Amino acid sequence: MATQLQRSTQTQQQLLAATERLLAEQGYAAVSEARICDLANLTRGALRHHYPNGRYDLLPVLLEKLIAKQSEKIEAAQPQNPRERVYLMLFGLLEASIQPETVAILEVWMAARGDAKLAERINPIMNSSIERLFGMTPDTPIDPDLLALRCLLHGACMHCYSVDYRHEELVRAIQWVLERLPPPAGFVERLSAAQAA
Amino acid sequence: MATQLQRSTQTQQQLLAATERLLAEQGYAAVSEARICDLANLTRGALRHHYPNGRYDLLPVLLEKLIAKQSEKIEAAQPQNPRERVYLMLFGLLEASIQPETVAILEVWMAARGDAKLAERINPIMNSSIERLFGMTPDTPIDPDLLALRCLLHGACMHCYSVDYRHEELVRAIQWVLERLPPPAGFVERLSAAQAA
DNA sequence: CATTAAAAAGACATATTTGTTTGTTTTCAT
DNA sequence: ATGAAAACAAACAAATATGTCTTTTTAATG
């Protein structure tokens, strides 16, 4: 007999988790309220109760959560500048075989340009994400190297869905780049010291 | 007073062009037969006449055409190996501000994983594209540097849809990488010589 | 324990999308 | 010129999606 708050937060999380899975595994076009509810073992009544405007309420919340989660991971390593942040994320690619969160973010981002109502609610979050994840301000010039590494990061995520994707190869590719475009001096040392602590 | 063949090829091209625009500007989720026909100034009757299974017939044809077009551009420069091909494509990014073709390809590719019927018809083409565009075979190991540059290429395309996209910055970012990860010796010279001819 | 409000399910109307058919117009062939 | 086949338009049915409302269940409160 759970409390009311526990119950509602649980169903909200189930709905968010189901949406994230759909986005990551099937893509935005496959996201519908019926599918979300199927996957979450709930009904549209529940979904609409918590998110009255359907995806327009759900996706911003999900996106915010995903970015917050990513942000926390990054902050945990206490990066001192945007450069260190990008390298952190690249290192992240070496570990996990896929990162559904990143793919879900990319899906919402790419889909928003075809839906003004969605874009309106999501663009502020995407804007803030540039600060929160990359430590940059959206309207300040970006250093070329940072932008290049960001592109590499996003491209590597997409590659997971290529017909010829093999994770070990992706890892070697990232390592190849990291050897030639190494992170700031002392960064790796600081990172492993922080992980040990 | 056009011949029957002229008429039908023209409407087919109009439908394909409209679909490409929708994919590039609005994303896959915004693609519907009604929208395609609106944009092409045609009716669904025409669409279904030429493509009886709707998107399942239309998208493979479009994808094939887009890849053929990209492939021709690349072949024109007579690259001698996959490495030169990737660099060719990266150079391509420096010129045009956006390349709707590439985005359209990415959209179909990403959407196919949520639609088995579509994937079935598109995967063979995507497979062949790896050979035709990158000069690689899908089941042979990829050199790390090639994969890295491919990821950079795809990521750069996606970046066009970021809230902080500014083309000049993207150009500088690519140039930054090209300076540090330069193309094979003599490649740039051969390229400009070929362009002059 | 009874009442009230939140949470969830279910039902209904509407809009959109697709699959399919029928009808009209345009080109082709004799 | 006329019949046949094509290209295209238009209409209809079925499936899917959303927006909205009502009903049932569950937890909170006096």
Short mmCIF file of N, CA and C (backbone and C1' of nucleotides) in Angstrom, two decimals, chain A residues 2-4 33 44 48 55, chain D residues 17-20 26-28:
data_model
loop_
_atom_site.label_atom_id
_atom_site.label_comp_id
_atom_site.label_asym_id
_atom_site.label_seq_id
_atom_site.Cartn_x
_atom_site.Cartn_y
_atom_site.Cartn_z
N ALA A 2 1.23 1.66 -1.12
CA ALA A 2 2.15 2.78 -1.25
C ALA A 2 1.42 4.09 -0.99
N THR A 3 2.20 5.07 -0.60
CA THR A 3 1.60 6.39 -0.44
C THR A 3 1.26 6.97 -1.81
N GLN A 4 0.39 8.00 -1.80
CA GLN A 4 -0.06 8.58 -3.06
C GLN A 4 1.12 9.14 -3.85
N GLU A 33 1.24 7.65 -27.68
CA GLU A 33 0.77 7.46 -26.31
C GLU A 33 0.41 6.01 -26.05
N ARG A 44 -3.84 5.19 -21.09
CA ARG A 44 -3.72 6.58 -21.48
C ARG A 44 -4.34 7.50 -20.42
N ARG A 48 -2.38 10.81 -19.39
CA ARG A 48 -2.98 12.14 -19.53
C ARG A 48 -3.23 12.79 -18.18
N ARG A 55 2.71 14.27 -25.24
CA ARG A 55 4.16 14.37 -25.49
C ARG A 55 4.69 15.77 -25.20
P DA D 17 -0.63 4.60 -33.49
"O5'" DA D 17 -1.09 6.09 -33.16
"C5'" DA D 17 -0.69 7.14 -34.02
"C4'" DA D 17 -1.40 8.43 -33.64
"C3'" DA D 17 -1.38 8.72 -32.14
"O3'" DA D 17 -0.48 9.79 -31.88
"C1'" DA D 17 -3.59 8.97 -33.06
P DT D 18 -0.31 10.28 -30.36
"O5'" DT D 18 -1.46 11.35 -30.17
"C5'" DT D 18 -1.58 12.45 -31.06
"C4'" DT D 18 -2.91 13.13 -30.85
"C3'" DT D 18 -3.11 13.78 -29.48
"O3'" DT D 18 -3.27 15.17 -29.64
"C1'" DT D 18 -5.03 12.53 -30.14
P DG D 19 -3.26 16.08 -28.29
"O5'" DG D 19 -4.81 16.26 -27.96
"C5'" DG D 19 -5.65 16.87 -28.92
"C4'" DG D 19 -7.08 16.96 -28.39
"C3'" DG D 19 -7.19 17.48 -26.95
"O3'" DG D 19 -8.26 18.42 -26.89
"C1'" DG D 19 -8.26 15.38 -27.14
P DT D 20 -8.61 19.13 -25.49
"O5'" DT D 20 -9.76 18.19 -24.92
"C5'" DT D 20 -10.91 17.91 -25.70
"C4'" DT D 20 -11.88 17.00 -24.96
"C3'" DT D 20 -12.10 17.35 -23.48
"O3'" DT D 20 -13.46 17.65 -23.28
"C1'" DT D 20 -11.83 15.00 -23.80
P DT D 26 -7.93 -0.94 -6.20
"O5'" DT D 26 -7.15 0.23 -5.45
"C5'" DT D 26 -6.19 1.01 -6.16
"C4'" DT D 26 -5.91 2.29 -5.42
"C3'" DT D 26 -5.54 2.12 -3.94
"O3'" DT D 26 -4.22 2.55 -3.74
"C1'" DT D 26 -7.05 3.92 -4.27
P DA D 27 -3.44 2.16 -2.37
"O5'" DA D 27 -3.38 3.57 -1.63
"C5'" DA D 27 -2.62 4.61 -2.23
"C4'" DA D 27 -3.12 5.96 -1.74
"C3'" DA D 27 -2.81 6.28 -0.27
"O3'" DA D 27 -2.14 7.53 -0.22
"C1'" DA D 27 -5.07 6.74 -0.78
P DA D 28 -1.49 7.97 1.14
"O5'" DA D 28 -2.50 9.11 1.63
"C5'" DA D 28 -2.51 10.33 0.89
"C4'" DA D 28 -3.62 11.23 1.41
"C3'" DA D 28 -3.48 11.66 2.87
"O3'" DA D 28 -3.66 13.07 2.96
"C1'" DA D 28 -5.63 10.71 2.52
#
